[in-house]
């Protein structure tokens, strides 16, 4: 029987600690986000250093906000990957030191699967996940004993693409939310729409958007067109995965899923095919510790057998490498 779980997230920009009870009640959700210096991208070692400083206080704050002491925690879960080496190692170290001190089990989980499984807290039972974050853009679903990636970006993650566009046109990091605010249009500019089979490619779209801006197109029109094109591509692949798997639930995850226009497009698409779209609260769409705690808790409740490997980070921990014993 699994009791209360504390989860640690540290795969990329966000260091976070969440606490959850076995019935899915969220008891704490604390975060601290590393922001790179103006004009540059994420620096893995700097981000790792940020997380190393932030995590001890996040753990204390999470326990305080849950009104618990550390001895109330019976499982510690952390994101084993995928992610940036220095960031992952920091989270794993924090999890090990917390777990060893309390003599409780430590479980390393897959970050992408955590974005999917948090959809079950929203009421989904067997969804297709459209996962659009900074580094990742994937369409994932459970099929034949594994979580499978049905489609993904062939180059950059959509969020990183939006951030890159934002940086080049002078918007502060993260660019995604600023682009959303500027997306007034009204003119739709023709941009490369690039879906290949079930995969997507964004880097040509970002370059082309930049060129439109440099050649004098209004920023509001370029932002609007960039969003419309990128989101239509993502929704098309998600729709194909729904059709292919015969599932009728869609879950959105990742920071880009905070975008109101993407939410609207995904909801419309789901409705048109009699599917239900589940959109977790924004705090649970972005990287968070709650989803890591929840997945650890679900896996242990489902008789997942811990081994040495569950203690080690894996930068390239792919979604379909996860042994699924809890479904
Ligand atoms: P990972 O890819 O490992 O999940 P991450 O830290 O890059 O890591 P998230 O925290 O899920 O990912 O999301 C951050 C991304 O979400 C950034 O690229 C940011 O621009 C984007 N984002 C946040 N809000 C919005 C929004 N309203 N519209 C579009 N993009 C957004
Ligand atoms: Fe993420």
CSV table of C-alpha atoms and ligand atoms in Angstrom, one decimal:
chain,number,residue,atom,x,y,z
A,1,UNK,CA,0.0,0.0,0.0
A,2,UNK,CA,1.5,3.3,-1.1
A,3,UNK,CA,1.1,6.3,1.2
A,4,UNK,CA,1.9,9.9,0.5
A,5,UNK,CA,4.4,10.5,-2.4
A,6,UNK,CA,6.8,13.4,-2.8
A,7,UNK,CA,7.9,14.0,-6.5
A,8,UNK,CA,10.9,15.9,-7.8
A,9,UNK,CA,11.0,17.4,-11.3
A,10,UNK,CA,14.3,18.8,-12.7
A,11,UNK,CA,14.6,17.8,-16.3
A,12,UNK,CA,15.0,21.3,-17.9
A,13,UNK,CA,14.2,24.8,-16.8
A,14,UNK,CA,12.0,23.9,-13.9
A,15,UNK,CA,12.9,22.6,-10.4
A,16,UNK,CA,9.7,21.5,-8.7
A,17,UNK,CA,8.4,19.5,-5.8
A,18,UNK,CA,4.9,18.1,-5.6
A,19,UNK,CA,3.2,16.0,-2.9
A,20,UNK,CA,0.2,13.8,-3.6
A,21,UNK,CA,-1.9,11.4,-1.6
A,22,UNK,CA,-2.7,7.9,-3.1
A,23,UNK,CA,-6.2,9.0,-4.0
A,24,UNK,CA,-4.8,11.8,-6.2
A,25,UNK,CA,-5.4,14.7,-3.8
A,26,UNK,CA,-2.7,17.3,-4.5
A,27,UNK,CA,-1.2,18.4,-1.3
A,28,UNK,CA,1.6,20.7,-2.5
A,29,UNK,CA,2.9,22.1,-5.9
A,30,UNK,CA,6.1,24.2,-5.5
A,31,UNK,CA,8.3,25.4,-8.4
A,32,UNK,CA,11.3,27.5,-9.2
A,33,UNK,CA,12.2,28.3,-12.8
A,34,UNK,CA,15.7,29.0,-14.1
A,35,UNK,CA,15.7,31.9,-16.6
A,36,UNK,CA,18.7,32.1,-18.9
A,37,UNK,CA,20.5,35.5,-19.3
A,38,UNK,CA,18.8,37.8,-21.7
A,39,UNK,CA,19.3,36.8,-25.3
A,40,UNK,CA,20.7,33.3,-24.6
A,41,UNK,CA,19.2,29.8,-24.4
A,42,UNK,CA,19.3,27.4,-21.5
A,43,UNK,CA,22.8,26.6,-20.2
A,44,UNK,CA,22.6,23.0,-18.8
A,45,UNK,CA,25.2,23.5,-16.0
A,46,UNK,CA,23.8,26.8,-14.9
A,47,UNK,CA,20.3,25.3,-14.8
A,48,UNK,CA,21.7,22.4,-12.8
A,49,UNK,CA,23.2,24.8,-10.3
A,50,UNK,CA,20.0,26.7,-10.0
A,51,UNK,CA,18.1,23.4,-9.3
A,52,UNK,CA,20.7,22.4,-6.7
A,53,UNK,CA,20.2,25.6,-4.8
A,54,UNK,CA,16.4,25.6,-5.2
A,55,UNK,CA,15.5,22.0,-4.4
A,56,UNK,CA,16.2,21.8,-0.6
A,57,UNK,CA,14.0,24.9,-0.1
A,58,UNK,CA,11.3,23.6,-2.4
A,59,UNK,CA,11.1,20.4,-0.4
A,60,UNK,CA,10.8,22.3,2.8
A,61,UNK,CA,8.2,24.6,1.3
A,62,UNK,CA,6.2,21.7,-0.1
A,63,UNK,CA,6.1,19.9,3.3
A,64,UNK,CA,5.1,23.2,5.0
A,65,UNK,CA,2.3,23.9,2.5
A,66,UNK,CA,1.0,20.3,2.8
A,67,UNK,CA,1.2,20.7,6.6
A,68,UNK,CA,3.3,17.5,6.8
A,69,UNK,CA,6.6,16.4,8.2
A,70,UNK,CA,9.1,14.4,6.2
A,71,UNK,CA,8.2,11.2,8.2
A,72,UNK,CA,4.7,11.4,6.6
A,73,UNK,CA,6.2,10.7,3.2
A,74,UNK,CA,6.4,7.0,2.2
A,75,UNK,CA,7.7,7.2,-1.4
A,76,UNK,CA,10.0,9.6,-3.3
A,77,UNK,CA,9.7,9.9,-7.0
A,78,UNK,CA,12.0,11.8,-9.4
A,79,UNK,CA,12.2,12.3,-13.2
A,80,UNK,CA,14.9,10.0,-14.5
A,81,UNK,CA,14.7,11.5,-18.0
A,82,UNK,CA,14.6,12.6,-20.7
A,83,UNK,CA,16.3,15.8,-20.0
A,84,UNK,CA,19.6,17.7,-19.5
A,85,UNK,CA,22.3,15.7,-17.7
A,86,UNK,CA,23.3,18.2,-15.0
A,87,UNK,CA,19.6,19.0,-14.3
A,88,UNK,CA,18.6,15.4,-14.0
A,89,UNK,CA,21.6,14.5,-11.8
A,90,UNK,CA,20.6,17.3,-9.4
A,91,UNK,CA,17.0,16.0,-9.1
A,92,UNK,CA,18.2,12.4,-8.6
A,93,UNK,CA,20.7,13.4,-5.9
A,94,UNK,CA,18.0,15.3,-4.0
A,95,UNK,CA,15.6,12.3,-4.3
A,96,UNK,CA,18.3,9.9,-3.1
A,97,UNK,CA,19.3,12.0,-0.1
A,98,UNK,CA,15.7,12.5,0.9
A,99,UNK,CA,14.9,8.8,0.4
A,100,UNK,CA,17.9,7.5,2.2
A,101,UNK,CA,17.5,9.7,5.1
A,102,UNK,CA,13.9,8.5,5.6
A,103,UNK,CA,14.7,4.9,4.5
A,104,UNK,CA,11.8,4.9,2.0
A,105,UNK,CA,11.7,3.6,-1.6
A,106,UNK,CA,13.0,5.9,-4.4
A,107,UNK,CA,11.5,5.5,-7.9
A,108,UNK,CA,12.8,7.2,-11.1
A,109,UNK,CA,10.0,7.9,-13.7
A,110,UNK,CA,9.7,9.0,-17.3
A,111,UNK,CA,9.0,12.7,-17.6
A,112,UNK,CA,6.9,12.4,-20.8
A,113,UNK,CA,4.7,9.5,-19.4
A,114,UNK,CA,4.1,11.7,-16.3
A,115,UNK,CA,2.6,14.4,-18.6
A,116,UNK,CA,0.2,11.7,-19.9
A,117,UNK,CA,-0.7,10.0,-16.7
A,118,UNK,CA,-1.6,13.3,-15.0
A,119,UNK,CA,-4.5,13.3,-17.5
A,120,UNK,CA,-6.0,10.4,-15.4
A,121,UNK,CA,-6.3,12.8,-12.5
A,122,UNK,CA,-8.5,14.9,-14.8
A,123,UNK,CA,-10.8,12.0,-15.5
A,124,UNK,CA,-9.3,10.5,-18.6
A,125,UNK,CA,-9.0,6.7,-18.7
A,126,UNK,CA,-6.9,5.9,-21.8
A,127,UNK,CA,-6.0,9.1,-23.6
A,128,UNK,CA,-3.9,10.2,-26.5
A,129,UNK,CA,-1.5,12.9,-25.2
A,130,UNK,CA,-0.6,15.9,-27.3
A,131,UNK,CA,2.6,16.9,-25.5
A,132,UNK,CA,3.9,20.3,-26.5
A,133,UNK,CA,6.6,21.7,-24.3
A,134,UNK,CA,9.9,23.5,-24.7
A,135,UNK,CA,12.1,20.6,-25.7
A,136,UNK,CA,9.5,18.1,-26.7
A,137,UNK,CA,6.6,17.8,-29.2
A,138,UNK,CA,5.2,14.3,-29.2
A,139,UNK,CA,1.9,12.5,-29.6
A,140,UNK,CA,1.8,9.6,-27.2
A,141,UNK,CA,-0.6,6.8,-26.3
A,142,UNK,CA,-0.7,3.5,-24.5
A,143,UNK,CA,-0.9,0.5,-26.9
A,144,UNK,CA,0.1,-3.1,-26.5
A,145,UNK,CA,1.9,-3.0,-23.2
A,146,UNK,CA,3.9,0.2,-23.9
A,147,UNK,CA,3.5,3.9,-24.3
A,148,UNK,CA,4.1,4.6,-27.9
A,149,UNK,CA,5.2,7.8,-29.7
A,150,UNK,CA,2.8,8.0,-32.7
A,151,UNK,CA,4.3,11.2,-34.0
A,152,UNK,CA,6.9,13.7,-33.0
A,153,UNK,CA,8.9,16.7,-34.1
A,154,UNK,CA,11.7,15.8,-36.5
A,155,UNK,CA,13.8,18.8,-35.3
A,156,UNK,CA,13.0,21.3,-32.5
A,157,UNK,CA,10.3,21.2,-29.9
A,158,UNK,CA,7.5,23.8,-30.6
A,159,UNK,CA,8.1,25.7,-27.4
A,160,UNK,CA,11.8,26.1,-28.1
A,161,UNK,CA,10.9,27.2,-31.6
A,162,UNK,CA,8.5,29.9,-30.3
A,163,UNK,CA,11.2,31.0,-27.8
A,164,UNK,CA,13.8,31.2,-30.6
A,165,UNK,CA,11.4,33.3,-32.7
A,166,UNK,CA,10.7,35.5,-29.7
A,167,UNK,CA,14.3,36.0,-28.9
A,168,UNK,CA,15.1,37.1,-32.5
A,169,UNK,CA,12.3,39.6,-32.7
A,170,UNK,CA,13.2,41.1,-29.3
A,171,UNK,CA,10.7,39.4,-26.9
A,172,UNK,CA,11.9,38.3,-23.5
A,173,UNK,CA,12.1,34.6,-22.6
A,174,UNK,CA,9.9,32.7,-22.6
A,175,UNK,CA,8.6,33.8,-26.0
A,176,UNK,CA,5.5,31.6,-26.2
A,177,UNK,CA,3.2,33.6,-23.9
A,178,UNK,CA,4.3,36.9,-25.5
A,179,UNK,CA,3.7,35.6,-29.0
A,180,UNK,CA,0.2,34.5,-27.8
A,181,UNK,CA,-0.5,38.1,-26.6
A,182,UNK,CA,0.7,39.5,-29.9
A,183,UNK,CA,-1.3,37.1,-32.1
A,184,UNK,CA,-4.0,39.5,-33.1
A,185,UNK,CA,-3.5,39.2,-36.8
A,186,UNK,CA,-5.8,39.8,-38.6
A,187,UNK,CA,-4.0,38.7,-41.7
A,188,UNK,CA,-3.0,35.1,-42.2
A,189,UNK,CA,0.4,34.8,-43.9
A,190,UNK,CA,1.2,31.6,-45.8
A,191,UNK,CA,3.9,29.7,-43.9
A,192,UNK,CA,5.4,26.2,-44.4
A,193,UNK,CA,3.0,23.6,-43.0
A,194,UNK,CA,5.1,20.6,-42.5
A,195,UNK,CA,3.5,17.3,-41.4
A,196,UNK,CA,5.4,14.3,-42.8
A,197,UNK,CA,3.5,11.1,-42.1
A,198,UNK,CA,2.8,11.4,-38.4
A,199,UNK,CA,5.8,13.6,-37.7
A,200,UNK,CA,6.2,17.4,-37.7
A,201,UNK,CA,9.0,19.8,-38.5
A,202,UNK,CA,9.1,23.3,-37.0
A,203,UNK,CA,12.5,24.7,-37.8
A,204,UNK,CA,11.5,25.7,-41.4
A,205,UNK,CA,8.4,27.4,-40.0
A,206,UNK,CA,10.3,29.4,-37.5
A,207,UNK,CA,12.9,30.5,-40.0
A,208,UNK,CA,10.2,31.5,-42.5
A,209,UNK,CA,8.3,33.4,-39.8
A,210,UNK,CA,11.5,35.3,-39.0
A,211,UNK,CA,12.1,36.1,-42.6
A,212,UNK,CA,8.5,37.4,-43.0
A,213,UNK,CA,9.1,39.7,-40.0
A,214,UNK,CA,12.4,40.9,-41.3
A,215,UNK,CA,10.9,41.7,-44.7
A,216,UNK,CA,8.4,44.1,-43.1
A,217,UNK,CA,5.3,42.1,-42.2
A,218,UNK,CA,3.5,43.3,-39.0
A,219,UNK,CA,4.6,41.3,-35.9
A,220,UNK,CA,0.9,40.7,-35.0
A,221,UNK,CA,0.3,39.0,-38.3
A,222,UNK,CA,3.4,36.9,-38.2
A,223,UNK,CA,2.7,35.8,-34.6
A,224,UNK,CA,-0.9,35.0,-35.5
A,225,UNK,CA,0.1,33.0,-38.6
A,226,UNK,CA,2.9,31.2,-36.7
A,227,UNK,CA,0.5,30.0,-34.0
A,228,UNK,CA,-2.3,29.0,-36.5
A,229,UNK,CA,0.2,27.0,-38.6
A,230,UNK,CA,2.0,25.2,-35.8
A,231,UNK,CA,-1.1,24.4,-33.8
A,232,UNK,CA,-3.0,23.1,-36.8
A,233,UNK,CA,0.0,20.8,-37.5
A,234,UNK,CA,0.0,19.5,-33.9
A,235,UNK,CA,-3.8,19.0,-33.9
A,236,UNK,CA,-3.6,17.2,-37.2
A,237,UNK,CA,-1.1,14.6,-35.9
A,238,UNK,CA,-3.1,14.2,-32.6
A,239,UNK,CA,-6.3,13.6,-34.6
A,240,UNK,CA,-4.6,11.0,-36.7
A,241,UNK,CA,-3.4,9.2,-33.6
A,242,UNK,CA,-7.0,9.2,-32.2
A,243,UNK,CA,-8.2,7.8,-35.5
A,244,UNK,CA,-5.4,5.2,-35.6
A,245,UNK,CA,-5.8,4.0,-32.0
A,246,UNK,CA,-9.6,4.2,-31.9
A,247,UNK,CA,-9.3,6.1,-28.6
A,248,UNK,CA,-11.7,8.9,-27.8
A,249,UNK,CA,-9.9,10.9,-25.2
A,250,UNK,CA,-7.3,13.6,-25.8
A,251,UNK,CA,-5.1,15.2,-23.1
A,252,UNK,CA,-3.0,18.3,-23.5
A,253,UNK,CA,0.4,18.6,-21.8
A,254,UNK,CA,3.5,20.7,-21.8
A,255,UNK,CA,4.0,24.5,-21.4
A,256,UNK,CA,2.6,25.3,-24.9
A,257,UNK,CA,-0.7,23.7,-23.8
A,258,UNK,CA,-1.1,26.9,-21.7
A,259,UNK,CA,-2.0,28.6,-24.9
A,260,UNK,CA,-5.7,29.5,-25.2
A,261,UNK,CA,-5.7,29.2,-29.0
A,262,UNK,CA,-4.2,25.7,-28.9
A,263,UNK,CA,-6.7,24.6,-26.3
A,264,UNK,CA,-9.5,26.0,-28.4
A,265,UNK,CA,-8.3,24.2,-31.5
A,266,UNK,CA,-7.8,20.9,-29.7
A,267,UNK,CA,-11.2,21.1,-28.1
A,268,UNK,CA,-12.8,21.8,-31.5
A,269,UNK,CA,-11.0,18.9,-33.1
A,270,UNK,CA,-12.0,16.5,-30.3
A,271,UNK,CA,-15.6,17.6,-30.4
A,272,UNK,CA,-15.9,17.1,-34.1
A,273,UNK,CA,-14.9,13.5,-33.7
A,274,UNK,CA,-17.0,12.8,-30.6
A,275,UNK,CA,-13.9,12.6,-28.3
A,276,UNK,CA,-13.3,14.4,-25.0
A,277,UNK,CA,-10.5,16.9,-24.6
A,278,UNK,CA,-9.0,17.1,-21.1
A,279,UNK,CA,-6.9,20.1,-20.4
A,280,UNK,CA,-5.2,20.1,-17.0
A,281,UNK,CA,-4.8,23.4,-15.1
A,282,UNK,CA,-1.9,25.4,-16.4
A,283,UNK,CA,0.2,24.7,-13.3
A,284,UNK,CA,-0.1,20.9,-14.2
A,285,UNK,CA,0.5,21.4,-17.9
A,286,UNK,CA,3.9,22.9,-17.4
A,287,UNK,CA,6.7,20.9,-15.8
A,288,UNK,CA,5.7,20.2,-12.2
A,289,UNK,CA,6.5,17.9,-9.3
A,290,UNK,CA,2.9,16.7,-8.8
A,291,UNK,CA,2.9,14.7,-12.1
A,292,UNK,CA,6.2,13.0,-11.1
A,293,UNK,CA,4.7,12.2,-7.6
A,294,UNK,CA,1.5,10.9,-9.2
A,295,UNK,CA,3.2,8.6,-11.7
A,296,UNK,CA,5.6,7.2,-9.0
A,297,UNK,CA,2.5,6.6,-6.8
A,298,UNK,CA,0.5,4.9,-9.6
A,299,UNK,CA,3.5,2.7,-10.6
A,300,UNK,CA,4.1,1.5,-7.1
A,301,UNK,CA,0.4,0.9,-6.4
A,302,UNK,CA,0.5,-1.2,-9.6
A,303,UNK,CA,3.2,-3.5,-8.3
A,304,UNK,CA,6.0,-2.0,-10.3
A,305,UNK,CA,9.2,-3.9,-9.3
A,306,UNK,CA,12.0,-1.5,-8.4
A,307,UNK,CA,15.5,-2.3,-9.6
A,308,UNK,CA,18.9,-0.6,-9.7
A,309,UNK,CA,17.9,1.1,-12.9
A,310,UNK,CA,15.2,3.1,-11.2
A,311,UNK,CA,17.9,5.0,-9.4
A,312,UNK,CA,19.8,6.2,-12.5
A,313,UNK,CA,19.2,9.1,-14.7
A,314,UNK,CA,18.9,8.6,-18.5
A,315,UNK,CA,19.1,11.7,-20.7
A,316,UNK,CA,17.6,9.8,-23.6
A,317,UNK,CA,15.0,7.9,-21.6
A,318,UNK,CA,12.4,7.3,-24.4
A,319,UNK,CA,8.7,7.0,-23.8
A,320,UNK,CA,8.6,3.6,-25.4
A,321,UNK,CA,11.4,2.2,-23.1
A,322,UNK,CA,9.1,2.3,-20.1
A,323,UNK,CA,8.1,-1.1,-18.8
A,324,UNK,CA,4.4,-0.8,-18.1
A,325,UNK,CA,3.2,-3.0,-15.3
A,326,UNK,CA,0.6,-0.8,-13.7
A,327,UNK,CA,-2.0,-0.7,-16.4
B,1,LIG,P1,10.3,20.0,-21.2
B,1,LIG,O1,10.4,20.1,-22.7
B,1,LIG,O2,11.4,19.0,-20.7
B,1,LIG,O3,9.0,19.6,-20.7
B,1,LIG,P2,10.4,22.8,-20.6
B,1,LIG,O4,10.8,23.4,-19.3
B,1,LIG,O5,11.1,23.5,-21.8
B,1,LIG,O6,10.8,21.3,-20.6
B,1,LIG,P3,7.6,23.4,-20.1
B,1,LIG,O7,7.8,23.9,-18.7
B,1,LIG,O8,6.6,22.3,-20.3
B,1,LIG,O9,8.8,22.9,-20.8
B,1,LIG,O10,7.2,24.6,-21.1
B,1,LIG,C1,7.9,25.7,-21.4
B,1,LIG,C2,7.6,26.2,-22.8
B,1,LIG,O11,6.2,26.5,-22.9
B,1,LIG,C3,8.4,27.4,-23.2
B,1,LIG,O12,8.9,27.1,-24.5
B,1,LIG,C4,7.3,28.5,-23.4
B,1,LIG,O13,7.5,29.4,-24.4
B,1,LIG,C5,6.0,27.7,-23.6
B,1,LIG,N1,4.8,28.4,-23.3
B,1,LIG,C6,4.4,28.7,-22.0
B,1,LIG,N2,3.2,29.4,-22.1
B,1,LIG,C7,2.9,29.5,-23.4
B,1,LIG,C8,1.8,30.0,-24.1
B,1,LIG,N3,0.8,30.7,-23.5
B,1,LIG,N4,1.8,29.9,-25.4
B,1,LIG,C9,2.7,29.3,-26.1
B,1,LIG,N5,3.8,28.7,-25.5
B,1,LIG,C10,3.9,28.8,-24.1
B,2,LIG,FE1,7.7,18.6,-19.7
